[in-house]
Tab-separated table of C-alpha atoms in Angstrom:
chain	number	residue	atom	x	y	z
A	169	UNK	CA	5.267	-9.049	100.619
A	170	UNK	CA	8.267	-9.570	103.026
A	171	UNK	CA	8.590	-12.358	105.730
A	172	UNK	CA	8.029	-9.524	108.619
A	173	UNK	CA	5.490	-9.403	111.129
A	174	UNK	CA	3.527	-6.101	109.517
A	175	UNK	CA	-0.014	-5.249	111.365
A	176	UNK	CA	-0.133	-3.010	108.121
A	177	UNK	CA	-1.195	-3.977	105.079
A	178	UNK	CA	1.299	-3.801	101.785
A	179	UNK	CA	-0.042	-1.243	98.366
A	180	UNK	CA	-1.342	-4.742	97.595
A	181	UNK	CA	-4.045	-5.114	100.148
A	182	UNK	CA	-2.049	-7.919	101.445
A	183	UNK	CA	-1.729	-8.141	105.631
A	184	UNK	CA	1.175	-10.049	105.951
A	185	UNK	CA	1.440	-12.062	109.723
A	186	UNK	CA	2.872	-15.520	108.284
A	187	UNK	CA	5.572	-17.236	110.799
A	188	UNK	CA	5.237	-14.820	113.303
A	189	UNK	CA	4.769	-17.199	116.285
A	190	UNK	CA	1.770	-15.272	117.102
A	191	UNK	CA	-0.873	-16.484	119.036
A	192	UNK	CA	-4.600	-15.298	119.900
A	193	UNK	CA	-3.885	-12.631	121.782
A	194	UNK	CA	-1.357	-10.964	119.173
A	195	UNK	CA	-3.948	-11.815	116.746
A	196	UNK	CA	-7.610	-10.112	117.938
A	197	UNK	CA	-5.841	-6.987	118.836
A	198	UNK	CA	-3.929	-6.357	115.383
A	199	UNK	CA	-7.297	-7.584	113.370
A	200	UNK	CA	-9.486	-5.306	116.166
A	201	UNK	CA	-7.575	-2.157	115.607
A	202	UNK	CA	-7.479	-1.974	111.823
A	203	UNK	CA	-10.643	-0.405	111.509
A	204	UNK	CA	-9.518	2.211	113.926
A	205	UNK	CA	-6.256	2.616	111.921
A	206	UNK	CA	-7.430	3.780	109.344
A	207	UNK	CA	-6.873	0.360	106.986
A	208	UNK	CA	-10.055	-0.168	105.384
A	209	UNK	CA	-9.297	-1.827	101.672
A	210	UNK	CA	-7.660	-4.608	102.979
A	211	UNK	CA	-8.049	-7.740	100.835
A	212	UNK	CA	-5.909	-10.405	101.988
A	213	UNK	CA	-5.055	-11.773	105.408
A	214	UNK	CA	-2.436	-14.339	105.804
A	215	UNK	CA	-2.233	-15.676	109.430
A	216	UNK	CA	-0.715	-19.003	108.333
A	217	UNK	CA	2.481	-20.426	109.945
A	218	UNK	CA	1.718	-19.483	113.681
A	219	UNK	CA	0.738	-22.699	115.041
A	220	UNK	CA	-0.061	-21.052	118.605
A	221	UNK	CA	-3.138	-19.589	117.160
A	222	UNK	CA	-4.974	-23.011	117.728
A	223	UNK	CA	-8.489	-23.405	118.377
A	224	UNK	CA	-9.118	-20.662	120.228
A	225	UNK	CA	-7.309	-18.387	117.489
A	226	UNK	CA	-10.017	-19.642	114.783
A	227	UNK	CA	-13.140	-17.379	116.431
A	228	UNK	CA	-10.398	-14.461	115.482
A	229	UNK	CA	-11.914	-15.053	111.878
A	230	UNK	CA	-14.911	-12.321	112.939
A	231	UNK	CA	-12.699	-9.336	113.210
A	232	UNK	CA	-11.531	-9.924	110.114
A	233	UNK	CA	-12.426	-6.702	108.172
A	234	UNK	CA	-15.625	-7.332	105.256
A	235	UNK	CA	-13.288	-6.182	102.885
A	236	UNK	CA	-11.013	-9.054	103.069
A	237	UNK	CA	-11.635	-11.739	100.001
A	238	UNK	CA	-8.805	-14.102	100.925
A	239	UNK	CA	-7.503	-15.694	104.094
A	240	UNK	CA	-4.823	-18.233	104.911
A	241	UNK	CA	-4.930	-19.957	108.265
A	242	UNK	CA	-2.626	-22.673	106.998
A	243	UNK	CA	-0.660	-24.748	109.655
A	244	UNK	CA	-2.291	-22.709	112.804
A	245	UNK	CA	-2.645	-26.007	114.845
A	246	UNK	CA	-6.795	-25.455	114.202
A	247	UNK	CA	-8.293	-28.792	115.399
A	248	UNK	CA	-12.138	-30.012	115.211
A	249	UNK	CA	-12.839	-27.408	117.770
A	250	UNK	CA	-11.667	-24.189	115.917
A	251	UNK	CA	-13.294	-25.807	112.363
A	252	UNK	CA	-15.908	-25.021	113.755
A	253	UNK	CA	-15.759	-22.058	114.517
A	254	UNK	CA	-14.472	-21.241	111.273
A	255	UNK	CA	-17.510	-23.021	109.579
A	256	UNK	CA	-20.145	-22.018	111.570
A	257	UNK	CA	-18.847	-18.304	110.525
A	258	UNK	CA	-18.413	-19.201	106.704
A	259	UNK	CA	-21.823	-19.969	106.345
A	260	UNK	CA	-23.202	-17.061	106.379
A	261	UNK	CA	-20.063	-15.294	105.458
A	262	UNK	CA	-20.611	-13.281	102.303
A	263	UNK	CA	-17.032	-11.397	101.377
A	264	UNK	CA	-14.317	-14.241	101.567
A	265	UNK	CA	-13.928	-16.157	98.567
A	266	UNK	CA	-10.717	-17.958	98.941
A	267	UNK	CA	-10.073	-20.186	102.308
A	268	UNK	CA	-6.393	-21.902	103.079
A	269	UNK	CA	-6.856	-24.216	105.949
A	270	UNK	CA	-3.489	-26.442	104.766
A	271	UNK	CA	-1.870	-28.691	107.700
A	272	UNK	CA	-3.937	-28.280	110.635
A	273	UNK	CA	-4.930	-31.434	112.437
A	274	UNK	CA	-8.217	-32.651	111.221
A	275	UNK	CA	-9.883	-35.248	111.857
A	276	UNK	CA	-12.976	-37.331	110.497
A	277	UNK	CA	-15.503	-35.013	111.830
A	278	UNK	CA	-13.984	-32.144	110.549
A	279	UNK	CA	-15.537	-33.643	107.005
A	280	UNK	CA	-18.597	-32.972	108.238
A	281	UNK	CA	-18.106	-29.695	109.349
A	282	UNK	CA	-16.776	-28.346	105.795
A	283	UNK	CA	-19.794	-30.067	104.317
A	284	UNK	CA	-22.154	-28.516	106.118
A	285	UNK	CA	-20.328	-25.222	105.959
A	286	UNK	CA	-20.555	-26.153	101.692
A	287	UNK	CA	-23.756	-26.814	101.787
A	288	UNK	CA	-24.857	-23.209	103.302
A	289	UNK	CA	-22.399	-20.915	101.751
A	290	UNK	CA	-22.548	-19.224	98.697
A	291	UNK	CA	-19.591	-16.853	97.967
A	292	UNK	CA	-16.987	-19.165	98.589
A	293	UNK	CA	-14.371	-19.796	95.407
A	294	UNK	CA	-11.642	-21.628	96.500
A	295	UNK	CA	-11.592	-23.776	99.458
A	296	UNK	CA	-7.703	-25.936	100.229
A	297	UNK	CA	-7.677	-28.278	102.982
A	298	UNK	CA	-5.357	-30.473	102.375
A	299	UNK	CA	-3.218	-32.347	104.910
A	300	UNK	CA	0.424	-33.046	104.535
A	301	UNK	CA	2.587	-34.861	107.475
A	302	UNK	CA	6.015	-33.265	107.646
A	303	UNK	CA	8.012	-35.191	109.695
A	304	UNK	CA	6.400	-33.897	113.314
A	305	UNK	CA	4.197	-35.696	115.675
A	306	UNK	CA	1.644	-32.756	115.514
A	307	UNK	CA	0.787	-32.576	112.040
A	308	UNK	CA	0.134	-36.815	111.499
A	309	UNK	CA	-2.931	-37.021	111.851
A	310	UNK	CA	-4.615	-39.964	109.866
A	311	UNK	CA	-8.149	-40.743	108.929
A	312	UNK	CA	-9.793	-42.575	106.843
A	313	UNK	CA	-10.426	-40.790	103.694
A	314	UNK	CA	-13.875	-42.512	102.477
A	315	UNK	CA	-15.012	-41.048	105.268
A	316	UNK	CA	-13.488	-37.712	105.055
A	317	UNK	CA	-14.826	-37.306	101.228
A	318	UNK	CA	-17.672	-38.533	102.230
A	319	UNK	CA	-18.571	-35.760	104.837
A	320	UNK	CA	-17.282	-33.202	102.185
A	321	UNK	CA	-19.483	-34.601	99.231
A	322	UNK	CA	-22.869	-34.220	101.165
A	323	UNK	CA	-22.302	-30.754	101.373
A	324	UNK	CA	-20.975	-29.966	97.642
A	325	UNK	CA	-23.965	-31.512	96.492
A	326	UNK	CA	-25.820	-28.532	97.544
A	327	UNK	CA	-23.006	-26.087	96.405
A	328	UNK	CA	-22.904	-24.156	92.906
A	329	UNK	CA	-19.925	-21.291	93.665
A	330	UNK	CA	-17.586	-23.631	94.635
A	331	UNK	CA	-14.634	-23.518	91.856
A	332	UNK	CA	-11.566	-25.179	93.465
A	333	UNK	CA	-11.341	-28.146	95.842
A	334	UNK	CA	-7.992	-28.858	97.063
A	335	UNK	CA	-8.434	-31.952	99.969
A	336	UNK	CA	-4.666	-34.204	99.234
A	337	UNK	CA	-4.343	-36.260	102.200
A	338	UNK	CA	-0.603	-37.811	101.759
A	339	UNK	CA	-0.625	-40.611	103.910
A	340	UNK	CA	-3.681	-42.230	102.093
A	341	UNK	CA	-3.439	-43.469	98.144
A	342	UNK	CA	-6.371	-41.669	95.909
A	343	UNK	CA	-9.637	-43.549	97.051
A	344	UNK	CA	-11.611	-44.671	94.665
A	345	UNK	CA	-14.857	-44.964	96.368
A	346	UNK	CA	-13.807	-41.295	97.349
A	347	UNK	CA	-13.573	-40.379	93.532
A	348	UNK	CA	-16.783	-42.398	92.880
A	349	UNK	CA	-18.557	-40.148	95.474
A	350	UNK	CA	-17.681	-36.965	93.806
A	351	UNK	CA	-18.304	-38.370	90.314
A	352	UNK	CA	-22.105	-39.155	91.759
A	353	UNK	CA	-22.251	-35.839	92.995
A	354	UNK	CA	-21.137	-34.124	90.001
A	355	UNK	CA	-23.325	-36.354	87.388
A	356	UNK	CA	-26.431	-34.547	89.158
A	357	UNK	CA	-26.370	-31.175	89.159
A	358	UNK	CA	-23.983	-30.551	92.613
A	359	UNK	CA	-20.579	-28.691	92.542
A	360	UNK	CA	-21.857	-27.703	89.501
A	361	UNK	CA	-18.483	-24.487	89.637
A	362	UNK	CA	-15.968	-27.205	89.956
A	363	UNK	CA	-13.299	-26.577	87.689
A	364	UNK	CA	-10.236	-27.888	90.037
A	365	UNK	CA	-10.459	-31.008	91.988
A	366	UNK	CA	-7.491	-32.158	93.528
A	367	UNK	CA	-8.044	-35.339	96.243
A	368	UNK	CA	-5.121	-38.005	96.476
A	369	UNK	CA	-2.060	-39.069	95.430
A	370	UNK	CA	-0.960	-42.640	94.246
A	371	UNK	CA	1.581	-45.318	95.355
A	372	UNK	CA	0.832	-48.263	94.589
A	373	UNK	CA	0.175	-49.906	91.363
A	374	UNK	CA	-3.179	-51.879	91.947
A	375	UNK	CA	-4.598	-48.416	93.761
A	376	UNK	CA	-3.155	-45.959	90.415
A	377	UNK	CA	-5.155	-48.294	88.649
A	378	UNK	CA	-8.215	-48.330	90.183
A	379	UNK	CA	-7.947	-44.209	90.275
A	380	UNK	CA	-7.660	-44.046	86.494
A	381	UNK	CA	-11.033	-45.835	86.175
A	382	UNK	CA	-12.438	-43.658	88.789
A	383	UNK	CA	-11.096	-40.160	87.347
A	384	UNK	CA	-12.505	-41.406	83.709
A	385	UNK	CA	-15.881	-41.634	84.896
A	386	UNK	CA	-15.209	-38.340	86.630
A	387	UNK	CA	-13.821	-36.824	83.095
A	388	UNK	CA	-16.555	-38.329	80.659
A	389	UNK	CA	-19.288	-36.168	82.790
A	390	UNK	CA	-17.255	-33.005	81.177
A	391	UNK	CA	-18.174	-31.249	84.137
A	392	UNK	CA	-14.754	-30.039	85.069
A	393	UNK	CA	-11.796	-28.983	83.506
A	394	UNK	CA	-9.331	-29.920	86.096
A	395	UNK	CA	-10.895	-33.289	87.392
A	396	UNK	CA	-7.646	-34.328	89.498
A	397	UNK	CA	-4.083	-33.923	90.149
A	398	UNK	CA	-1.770	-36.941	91.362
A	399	UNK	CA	0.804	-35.483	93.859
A	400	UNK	CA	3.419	-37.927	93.542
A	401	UNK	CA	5.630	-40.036	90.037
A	402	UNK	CA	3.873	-42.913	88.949
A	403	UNK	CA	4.712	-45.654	90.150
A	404	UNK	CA	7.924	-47.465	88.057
A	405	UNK	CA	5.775	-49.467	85.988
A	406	UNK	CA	5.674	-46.575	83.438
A	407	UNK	CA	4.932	-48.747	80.044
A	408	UNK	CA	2.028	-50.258	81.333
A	409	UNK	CA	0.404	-47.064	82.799
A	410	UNK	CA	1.462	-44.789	79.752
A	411	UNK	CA	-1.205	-46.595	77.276
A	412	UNK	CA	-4.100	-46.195	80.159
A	413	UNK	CA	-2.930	-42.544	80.133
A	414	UNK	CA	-3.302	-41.864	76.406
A	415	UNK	CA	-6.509	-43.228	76.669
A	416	UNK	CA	-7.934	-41.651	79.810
A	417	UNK	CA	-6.832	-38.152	77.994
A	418	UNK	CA	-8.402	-38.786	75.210
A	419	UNK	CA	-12.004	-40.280	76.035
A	420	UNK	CA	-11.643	-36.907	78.839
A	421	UNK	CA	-11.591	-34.366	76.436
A	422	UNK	CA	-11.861	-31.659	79.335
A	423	UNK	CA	-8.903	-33.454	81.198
A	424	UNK	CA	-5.871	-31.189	80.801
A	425	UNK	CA	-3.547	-32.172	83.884
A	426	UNK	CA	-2.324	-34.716	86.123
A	427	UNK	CA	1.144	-33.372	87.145
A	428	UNK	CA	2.826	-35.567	84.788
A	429	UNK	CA	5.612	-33.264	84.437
A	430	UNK	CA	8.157	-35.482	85.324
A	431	UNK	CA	7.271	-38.102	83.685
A	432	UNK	CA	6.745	-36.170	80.440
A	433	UNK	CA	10.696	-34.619	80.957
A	434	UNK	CA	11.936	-38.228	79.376
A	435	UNK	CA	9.312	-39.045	76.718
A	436	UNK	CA	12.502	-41.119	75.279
A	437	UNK	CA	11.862	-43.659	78.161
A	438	UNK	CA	7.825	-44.513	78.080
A	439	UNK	CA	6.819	-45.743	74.361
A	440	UNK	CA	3.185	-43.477	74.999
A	441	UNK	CA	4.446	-40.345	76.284
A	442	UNK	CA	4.289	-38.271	72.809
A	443	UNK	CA	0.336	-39.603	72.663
A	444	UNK	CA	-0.309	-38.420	76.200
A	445	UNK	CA	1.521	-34.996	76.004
A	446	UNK	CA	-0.371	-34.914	72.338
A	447	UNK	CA	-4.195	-35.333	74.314
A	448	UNK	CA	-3.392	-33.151	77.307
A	449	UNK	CA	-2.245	-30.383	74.721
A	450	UNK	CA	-5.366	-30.342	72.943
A	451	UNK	CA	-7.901	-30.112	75.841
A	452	UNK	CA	-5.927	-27.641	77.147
A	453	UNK	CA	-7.171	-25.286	74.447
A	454	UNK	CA	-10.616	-27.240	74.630
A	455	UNK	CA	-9.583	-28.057	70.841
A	456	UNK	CA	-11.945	-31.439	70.317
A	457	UNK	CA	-14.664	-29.652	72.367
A	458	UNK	CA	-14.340	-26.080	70.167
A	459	UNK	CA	-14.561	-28.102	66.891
A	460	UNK	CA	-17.403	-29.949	67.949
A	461	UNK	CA	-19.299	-27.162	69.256
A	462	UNK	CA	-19.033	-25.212	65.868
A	463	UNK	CA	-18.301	-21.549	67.545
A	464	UNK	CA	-16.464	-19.215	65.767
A	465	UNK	CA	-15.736	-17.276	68.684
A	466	UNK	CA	-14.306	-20.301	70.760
A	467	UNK	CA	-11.765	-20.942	67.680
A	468	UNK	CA	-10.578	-18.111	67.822
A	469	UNK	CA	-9.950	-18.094	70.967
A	470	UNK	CA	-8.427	-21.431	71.368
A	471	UNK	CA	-6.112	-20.486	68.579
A	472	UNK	CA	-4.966	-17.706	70.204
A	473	UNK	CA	-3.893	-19.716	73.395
A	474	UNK	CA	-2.125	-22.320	71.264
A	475	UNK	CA	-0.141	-19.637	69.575
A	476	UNK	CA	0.496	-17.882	72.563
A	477	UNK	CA	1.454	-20.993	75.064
A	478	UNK	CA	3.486	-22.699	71.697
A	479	UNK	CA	1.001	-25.632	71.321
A	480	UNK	CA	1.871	-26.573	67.827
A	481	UNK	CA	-0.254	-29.726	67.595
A	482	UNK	CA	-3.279	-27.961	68.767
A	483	UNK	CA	-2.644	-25.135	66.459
A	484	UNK	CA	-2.553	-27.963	63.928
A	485	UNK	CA	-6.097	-29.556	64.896
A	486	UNK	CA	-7.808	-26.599	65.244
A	487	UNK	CA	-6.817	-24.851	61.697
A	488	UNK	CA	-7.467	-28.193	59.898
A	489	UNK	CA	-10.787	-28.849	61.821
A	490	UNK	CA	-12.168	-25.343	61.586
A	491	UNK	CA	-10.785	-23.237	59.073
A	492	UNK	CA	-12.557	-24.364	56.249
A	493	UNK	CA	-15.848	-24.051	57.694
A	494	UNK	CA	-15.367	-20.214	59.547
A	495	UNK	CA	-16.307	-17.247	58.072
């Protein structure tokens, strides 16, 4: 895809209107006349970037052709009003299964739109929300995010399609009556499809320590593979946060990632970076939870993503906690 306004779609699928400055007008009569172009496998529209779209731009999301699996209406200056819209239509949407709505100004009632829109949909995949301030007036907008995740939680109780759940907010530290509320919600039965939950960031000691207790009871329910991803370094105090890490990763055994790739370039400089790196390498293969399990099939696998991805230590684990006992 190329960075030019293109009202036709690429060999991809893709229709490519990102930065465009377009606004509602530009945007109901390219979506209105694909049909009657001729474009009729189109599986992608990205729309993000053209923040005079606005609210009244979101009820564009009905002309977009029932072909169309993925759309990004990231930073389109879409406010309560044209959430909506967008939800309203998502409910009973049943051919998009991936929804960018990054950097628009939300609000706290927008939480309650997305849960309700959650709670009624059932194609939806992968649904990214987040909010990130970036230096201008327009995109600040600040809420408070027990409130937000609470809005959202009501409705993924009543979801089971849901897979990914990206809602960062980057002027708030991770909440941990926010995490609390999805760990409730997962422990009985709801967002059952979760596999990706990403929802804060941390900056402050006391707060990255009351997030690791929250995302541990959120790993030992095993319910997701991805339970959270911190968007920012840890805060300096890296000794004292490297032994809760080793043990967070290990009592998770379906934890695999916590963008600790900075912090894991120097294991030289933080006494329990070789133990944490160690943990997050085996449940990345799902080693522990393979050799408990007992399946043949699931070793084999496993070993074949060690080998492939150069994870020595799982390939390790796995041969000496398996091998003797395979076929």
């Amino acid at each position: 895809m190329t960075g030019k306004c293109c009202a036709v779609p690429n060999q991809l699928g893709e229709l490519d209107l990102r930065c465009q400055n377009l606004t509602y007008i530009g945007v109901k009569r390219i979506l209105a006349t694909l049909s009657l172009r001729g474009y009729t496998n189109i599986q992608k529209v990205d729309l993000s970037g053209n923040e005079n779209i606005g609210d009244i731009g979101a009820v564009c999301l009905h002309l977009i052709p029932p072909t169309v699996s993925e759309v990004d209406m990231s930073y389109c200056n879409i406010g309560a009003v044209g959430l909506r819209h967008i939800c309203d239509f998502m409910k009973s949407n049943t051919n998009i299964t991936t929804l960018s709505l990054a950097g628009n100004r939300f609000d706290e009632k927008c939480a309650t739109f997305l849960g309700e829109m959650l709670r009624e949909n059932s194609i939806l995949q992968v649904l990214r929300a987040y909010q990130y301030g970036d230096g201008e007036k327009r995109f600040k907008y600040y809420y408070n995010s027990s409130f937000w995740f609470e809005g959202v939680v009501e409705g993924l109780m009543h979801n089971h399609t849901l897979r990914v759940l990206e809602m960062v907010h980057n002027t708030h530290d991770m909440d941990k009556v926010a995490l609390d509320a999805f760990n409730h919600v997962l422990c009985n039965g709801g967002g059952s499809a979760i596999e990706r939950l990403c929802i804060g960031r941390v900056r402050q000691s006391f707060t990255f320590q009351l997030s690791l207790n929250a995302v541990e009871n959120l790993g030992r329910t095993g319910v997701a593979d991805y339970i959270n991803r911190i968007t920012l370094q840890l805060p300096k105090a890296e000794d004292s946060f490297g032994k809760l890490l080793s043990n967070l990763f290990k009592r998770c055994k379906n934890l695999y990632d916590m963008n600790l790739t900075r912090w894991l370039e120097h294991p030289h400089q933080h006494p329990h970076a070789r133990e944490v790196q160690y943990w997050m390498e085996l449940n990345t293969v799902k080693a522990r939870q393979i050799t408990e399990d007992g399946e043949f099939a699931g070793f084999v696998d496993s070993l074949v993503e060690a080998t492939h991805s150069d994870l020595f230590d799982s390939i390790f684990y796995l041969v000496r906690n398996n091998a003797s006992s395979d076929p």
